[in-house]
JSON list of C-alpha atoms in Angstrom, two decimals:
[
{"chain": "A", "resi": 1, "resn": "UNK", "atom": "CA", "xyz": [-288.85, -207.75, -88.45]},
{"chain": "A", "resi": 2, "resn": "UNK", "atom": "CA", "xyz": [-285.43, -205.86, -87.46]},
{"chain": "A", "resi": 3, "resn": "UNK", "atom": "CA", "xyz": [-282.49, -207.62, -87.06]},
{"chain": "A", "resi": 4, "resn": "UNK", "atom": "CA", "xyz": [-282.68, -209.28, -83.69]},
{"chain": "A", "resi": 5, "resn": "UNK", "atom": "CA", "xyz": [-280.46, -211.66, -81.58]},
{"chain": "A", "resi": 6, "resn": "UNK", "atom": "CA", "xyz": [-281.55, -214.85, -80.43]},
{"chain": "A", "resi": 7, "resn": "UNK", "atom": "CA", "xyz": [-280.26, -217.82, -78.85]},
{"chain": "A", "resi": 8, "resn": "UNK", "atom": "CA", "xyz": [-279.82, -221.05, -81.57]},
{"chain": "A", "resi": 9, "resn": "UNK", "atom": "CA", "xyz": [-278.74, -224.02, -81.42]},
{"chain": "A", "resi": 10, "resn": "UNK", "atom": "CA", "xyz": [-276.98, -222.58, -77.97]},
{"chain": "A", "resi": 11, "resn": "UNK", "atom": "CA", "xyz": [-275.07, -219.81, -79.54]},
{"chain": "A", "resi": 12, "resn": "UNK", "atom": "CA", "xyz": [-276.00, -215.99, -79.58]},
{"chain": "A", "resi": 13, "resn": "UNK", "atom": "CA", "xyz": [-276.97, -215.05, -83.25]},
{"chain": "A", "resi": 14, "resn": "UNK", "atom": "CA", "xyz": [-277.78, -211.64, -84.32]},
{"chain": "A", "resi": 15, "resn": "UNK", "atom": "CA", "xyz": [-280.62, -212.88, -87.29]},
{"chain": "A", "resi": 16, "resn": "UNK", "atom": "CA", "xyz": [-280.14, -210.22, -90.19]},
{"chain": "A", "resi": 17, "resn": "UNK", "atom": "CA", "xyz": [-283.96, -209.19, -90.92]},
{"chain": "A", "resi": 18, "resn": "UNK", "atom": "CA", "xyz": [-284.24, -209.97, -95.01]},
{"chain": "A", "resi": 19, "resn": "UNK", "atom": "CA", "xyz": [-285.53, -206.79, -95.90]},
{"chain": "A", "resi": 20, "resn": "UNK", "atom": "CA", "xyz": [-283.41, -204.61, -94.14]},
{"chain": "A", "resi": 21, "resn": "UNK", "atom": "CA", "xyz": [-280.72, -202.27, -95.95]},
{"chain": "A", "resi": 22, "resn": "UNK", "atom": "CA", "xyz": [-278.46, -204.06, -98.25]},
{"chain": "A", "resi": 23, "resn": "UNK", "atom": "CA", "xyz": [-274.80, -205.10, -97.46]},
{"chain": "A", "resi": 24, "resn": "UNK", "atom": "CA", "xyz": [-273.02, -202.64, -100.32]},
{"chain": "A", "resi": 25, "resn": "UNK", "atom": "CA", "xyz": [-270.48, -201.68, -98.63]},
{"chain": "A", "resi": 26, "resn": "UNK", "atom": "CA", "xyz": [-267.12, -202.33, -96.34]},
{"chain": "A", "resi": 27, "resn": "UNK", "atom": "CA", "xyz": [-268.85, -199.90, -93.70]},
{"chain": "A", "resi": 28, "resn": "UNK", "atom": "CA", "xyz": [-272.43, -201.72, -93.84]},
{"chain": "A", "resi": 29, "resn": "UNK", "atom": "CA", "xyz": [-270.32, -205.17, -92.78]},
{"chain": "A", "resi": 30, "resn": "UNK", "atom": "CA", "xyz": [-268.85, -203.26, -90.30]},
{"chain": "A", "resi": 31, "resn": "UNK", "atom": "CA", "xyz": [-272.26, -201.61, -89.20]},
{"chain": "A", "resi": 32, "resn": "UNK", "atom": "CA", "xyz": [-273.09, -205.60, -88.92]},
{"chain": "A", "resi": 33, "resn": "UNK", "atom": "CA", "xyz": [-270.11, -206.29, -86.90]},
{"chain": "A", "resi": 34, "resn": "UNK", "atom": "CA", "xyz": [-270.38, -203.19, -84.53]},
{"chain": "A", "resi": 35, "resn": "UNK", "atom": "CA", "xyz": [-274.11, -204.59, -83.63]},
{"chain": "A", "resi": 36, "resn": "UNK", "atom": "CA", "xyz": [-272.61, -208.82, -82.95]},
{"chain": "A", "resi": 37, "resn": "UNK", "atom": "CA", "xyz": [-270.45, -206.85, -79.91]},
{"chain": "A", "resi": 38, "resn": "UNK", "atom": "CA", "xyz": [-273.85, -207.11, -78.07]},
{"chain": "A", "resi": 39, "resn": "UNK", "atom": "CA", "xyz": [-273.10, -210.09, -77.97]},
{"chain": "A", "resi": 40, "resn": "UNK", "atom": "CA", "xyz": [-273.59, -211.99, -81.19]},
{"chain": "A", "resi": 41, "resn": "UNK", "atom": "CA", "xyz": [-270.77, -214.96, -81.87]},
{"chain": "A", "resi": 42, "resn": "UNK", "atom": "CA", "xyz": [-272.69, -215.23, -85.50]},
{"chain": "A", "resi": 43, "resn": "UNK", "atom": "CA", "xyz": [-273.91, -212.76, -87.80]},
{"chain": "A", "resi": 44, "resn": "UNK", "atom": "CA", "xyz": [-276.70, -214.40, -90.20]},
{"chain": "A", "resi": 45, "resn": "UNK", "atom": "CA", "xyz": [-276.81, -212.20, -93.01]},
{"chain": "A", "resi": 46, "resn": "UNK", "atom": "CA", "xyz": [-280.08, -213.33, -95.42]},
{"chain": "A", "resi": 47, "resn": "UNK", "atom": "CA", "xyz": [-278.71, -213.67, -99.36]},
{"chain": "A", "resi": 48, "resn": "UNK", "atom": "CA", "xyz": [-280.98, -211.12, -100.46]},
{"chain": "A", "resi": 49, "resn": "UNK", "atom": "CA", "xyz": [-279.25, -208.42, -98.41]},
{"chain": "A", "resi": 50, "resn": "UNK", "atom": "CA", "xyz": [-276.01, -209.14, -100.36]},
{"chain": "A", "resi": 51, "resn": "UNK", "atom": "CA", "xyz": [-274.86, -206.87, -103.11]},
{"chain": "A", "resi": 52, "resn": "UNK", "atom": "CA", "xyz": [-274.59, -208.17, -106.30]},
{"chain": "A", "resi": 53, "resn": "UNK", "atom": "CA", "xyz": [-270.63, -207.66, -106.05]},
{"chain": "A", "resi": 54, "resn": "UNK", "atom": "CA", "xyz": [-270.82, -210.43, -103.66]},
{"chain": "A", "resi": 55, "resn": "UNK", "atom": "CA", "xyz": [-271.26, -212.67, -105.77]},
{"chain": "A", "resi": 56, "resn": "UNK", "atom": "CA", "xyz": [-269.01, -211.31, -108.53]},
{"chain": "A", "resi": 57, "resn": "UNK", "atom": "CA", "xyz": [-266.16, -212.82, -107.05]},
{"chain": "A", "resi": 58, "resn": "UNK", "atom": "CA", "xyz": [-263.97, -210.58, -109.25]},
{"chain": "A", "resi": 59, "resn": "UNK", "atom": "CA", "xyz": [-265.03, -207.22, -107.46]},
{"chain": "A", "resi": 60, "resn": "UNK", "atom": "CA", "xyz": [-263.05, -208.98, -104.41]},
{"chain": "A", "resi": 61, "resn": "UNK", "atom": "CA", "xyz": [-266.35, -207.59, -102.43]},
{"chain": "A", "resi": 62, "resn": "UNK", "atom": "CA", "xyz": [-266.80, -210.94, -101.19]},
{"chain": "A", "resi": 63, "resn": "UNK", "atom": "CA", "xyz": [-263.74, -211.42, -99.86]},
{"chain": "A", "resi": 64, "resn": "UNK", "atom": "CA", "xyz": [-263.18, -207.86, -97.94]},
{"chain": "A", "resi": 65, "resn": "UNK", "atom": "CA", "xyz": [-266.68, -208.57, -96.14]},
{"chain": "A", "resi": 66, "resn": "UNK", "atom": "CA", "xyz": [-265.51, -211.97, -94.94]},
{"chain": "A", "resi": 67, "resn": "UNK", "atom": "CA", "xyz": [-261.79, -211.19, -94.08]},
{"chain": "A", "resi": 68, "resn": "UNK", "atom": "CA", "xyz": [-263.93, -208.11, -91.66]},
{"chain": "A", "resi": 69, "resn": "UNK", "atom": "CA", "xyz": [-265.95, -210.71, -90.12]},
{"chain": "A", "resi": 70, "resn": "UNK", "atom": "CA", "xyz": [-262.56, -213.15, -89.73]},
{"chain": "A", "resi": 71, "resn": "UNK", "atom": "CA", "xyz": [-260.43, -210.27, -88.62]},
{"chain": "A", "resi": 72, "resn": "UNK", "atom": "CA", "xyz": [-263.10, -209.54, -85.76]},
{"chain": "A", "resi": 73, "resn": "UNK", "atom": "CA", "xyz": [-263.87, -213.47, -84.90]},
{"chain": "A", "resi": 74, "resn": "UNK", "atom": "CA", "xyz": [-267.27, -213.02, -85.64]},
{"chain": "A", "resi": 75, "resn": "UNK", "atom": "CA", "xyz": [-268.56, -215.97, -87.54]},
{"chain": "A", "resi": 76, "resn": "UNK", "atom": "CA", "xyz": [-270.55, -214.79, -90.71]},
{"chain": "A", "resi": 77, "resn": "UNK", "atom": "CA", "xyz": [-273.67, -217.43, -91.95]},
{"chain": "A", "resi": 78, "resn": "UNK", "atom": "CA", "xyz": [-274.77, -216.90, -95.24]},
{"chain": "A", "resi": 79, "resn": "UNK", "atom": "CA", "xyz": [-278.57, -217.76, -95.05]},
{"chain": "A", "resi": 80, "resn": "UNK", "atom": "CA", "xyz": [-281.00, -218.56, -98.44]},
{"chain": "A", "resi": 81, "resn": "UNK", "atom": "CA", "xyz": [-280.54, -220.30, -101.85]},
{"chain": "A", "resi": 82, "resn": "UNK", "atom": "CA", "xyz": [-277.20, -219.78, -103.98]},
{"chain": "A", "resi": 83, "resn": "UNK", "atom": "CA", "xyz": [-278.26, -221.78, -106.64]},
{"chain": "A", "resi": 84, "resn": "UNK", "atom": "CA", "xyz": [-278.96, -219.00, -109.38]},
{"chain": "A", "resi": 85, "resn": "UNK", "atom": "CA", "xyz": [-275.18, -217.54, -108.23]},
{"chain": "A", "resi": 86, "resn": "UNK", "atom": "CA", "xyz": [-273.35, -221.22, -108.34]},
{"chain": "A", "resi": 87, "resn": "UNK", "atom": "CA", "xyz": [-274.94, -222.34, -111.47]},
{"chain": "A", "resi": 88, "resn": "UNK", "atom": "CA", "xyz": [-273.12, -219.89, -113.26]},
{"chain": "A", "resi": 89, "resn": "UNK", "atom": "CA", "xyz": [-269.85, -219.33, -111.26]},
{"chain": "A", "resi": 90, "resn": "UNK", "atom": "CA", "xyz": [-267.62, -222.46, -110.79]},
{"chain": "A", "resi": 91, "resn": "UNK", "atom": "CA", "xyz": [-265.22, -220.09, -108.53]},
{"chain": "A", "resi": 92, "resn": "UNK", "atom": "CA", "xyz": [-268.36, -219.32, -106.41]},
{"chain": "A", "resi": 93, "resn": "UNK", "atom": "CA", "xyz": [-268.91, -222.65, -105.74]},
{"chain": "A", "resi": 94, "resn": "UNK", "atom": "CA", "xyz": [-265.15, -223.53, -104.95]},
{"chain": "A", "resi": 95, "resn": "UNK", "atom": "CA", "xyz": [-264.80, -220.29, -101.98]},
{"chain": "A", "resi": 96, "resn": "UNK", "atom": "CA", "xyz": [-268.67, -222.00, -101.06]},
{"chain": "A", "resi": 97, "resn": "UNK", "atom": "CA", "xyz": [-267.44, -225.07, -100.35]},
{"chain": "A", "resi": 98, "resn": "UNK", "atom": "CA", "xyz": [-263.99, -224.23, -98.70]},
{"chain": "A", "resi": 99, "resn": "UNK", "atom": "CA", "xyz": [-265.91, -221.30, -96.73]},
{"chain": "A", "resi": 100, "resn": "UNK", "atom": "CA", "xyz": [-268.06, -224.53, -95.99]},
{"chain": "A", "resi": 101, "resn": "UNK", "atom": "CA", "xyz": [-265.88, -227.06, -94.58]},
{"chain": "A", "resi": 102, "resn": "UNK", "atom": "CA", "xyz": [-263.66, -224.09, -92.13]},
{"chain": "A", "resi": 103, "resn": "UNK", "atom": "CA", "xyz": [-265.38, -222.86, -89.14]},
{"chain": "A", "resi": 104, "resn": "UNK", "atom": "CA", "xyz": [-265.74, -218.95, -89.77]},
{"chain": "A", "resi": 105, "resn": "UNK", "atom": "CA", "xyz": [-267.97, -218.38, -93.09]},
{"chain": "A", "resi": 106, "resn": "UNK", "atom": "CA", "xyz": [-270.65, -220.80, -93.80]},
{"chain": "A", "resi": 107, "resn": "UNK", "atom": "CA", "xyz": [-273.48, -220.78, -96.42]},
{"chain": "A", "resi": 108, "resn": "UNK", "atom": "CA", "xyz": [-276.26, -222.30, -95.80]},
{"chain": "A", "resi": 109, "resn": "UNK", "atom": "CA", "xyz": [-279.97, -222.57, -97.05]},
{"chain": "A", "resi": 110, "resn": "UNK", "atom": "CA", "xyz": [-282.12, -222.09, -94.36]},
{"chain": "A", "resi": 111, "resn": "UNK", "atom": "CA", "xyz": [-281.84, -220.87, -90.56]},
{"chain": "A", "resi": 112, "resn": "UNK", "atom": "CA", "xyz": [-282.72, -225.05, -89.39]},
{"chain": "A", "resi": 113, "resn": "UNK", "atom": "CA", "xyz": [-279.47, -225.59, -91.23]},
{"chain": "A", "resi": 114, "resn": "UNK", "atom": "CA", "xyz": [-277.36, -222.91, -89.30]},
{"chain": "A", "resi": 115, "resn": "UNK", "atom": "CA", "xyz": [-278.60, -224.59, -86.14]},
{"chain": "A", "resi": 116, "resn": "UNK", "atom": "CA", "xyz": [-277.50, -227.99, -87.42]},
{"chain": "A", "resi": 117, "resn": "UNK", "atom": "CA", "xyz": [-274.00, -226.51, -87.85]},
{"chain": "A", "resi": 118, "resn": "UNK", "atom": "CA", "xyz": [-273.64, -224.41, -84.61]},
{"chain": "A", "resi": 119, "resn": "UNK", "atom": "CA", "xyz": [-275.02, -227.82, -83.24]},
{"chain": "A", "resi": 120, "resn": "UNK", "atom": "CA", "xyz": [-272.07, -229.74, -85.39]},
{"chain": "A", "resi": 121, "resn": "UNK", "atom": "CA", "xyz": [-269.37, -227.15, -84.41]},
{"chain": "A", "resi": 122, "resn": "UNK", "atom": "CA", "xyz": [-270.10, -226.94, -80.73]}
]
């Protein structure tokens, strides 16, 4: 599967395939971005496609990729199981929950629980 959009929950997604190229880089968001003008209001990028430096919340990778998603009000869904990540980062799961409760970032476990949110926030 290549990334595709799709209509859920009433909103245009573009669904990140989960084996396509990682997200390593500033310029790969941006690649991510560049494809939502197609008219995507939500990126759903697939945890495994994250960089480890994502999760390192040091690097600051984290943060560039979602202020580049904020700065171009595309909403950026986190999709697939943080547990592994949160269990050993209790900053991780502070920016989780904070990303979770604002209306830009979300992570979430599964693609049914993105629609319950676009569902929640429309």
């Amino acid at each position: 599967m290549a990334d595709e959009m799709a209509e859920r929950a009433g909103t245009p997604v573009l669904v990140c395939d989960p084996d396509g190229p990682p997200i390593a880089t500033e310029a790969d968001a941006l690649d991510l971005i560049g494809a939502a003008f197609l008219g995507a209001e939500v990126v759903a990028v697939p945890v495994r496609r994250l960089d480890e430096r994502f999760f390192a919340l040091g690097s600051r990778f984290a943060g560039e990729i979602m202020q580049k998603f904020v700065n171009y009000r595309i909403r950026l869904a986190i999709v697939g199981d943080l547990s592994g990540h949160l269990a050993t980062s209790s900053a991780l799961r502070a920016l989780v929950a904070e990303s979770n409760a604002g209306g830009h970032v979300w992570f979430v476990p599964d693609l049914d629980a993105l629609d319950a949110r676009l569902r929640a926030s429309a």
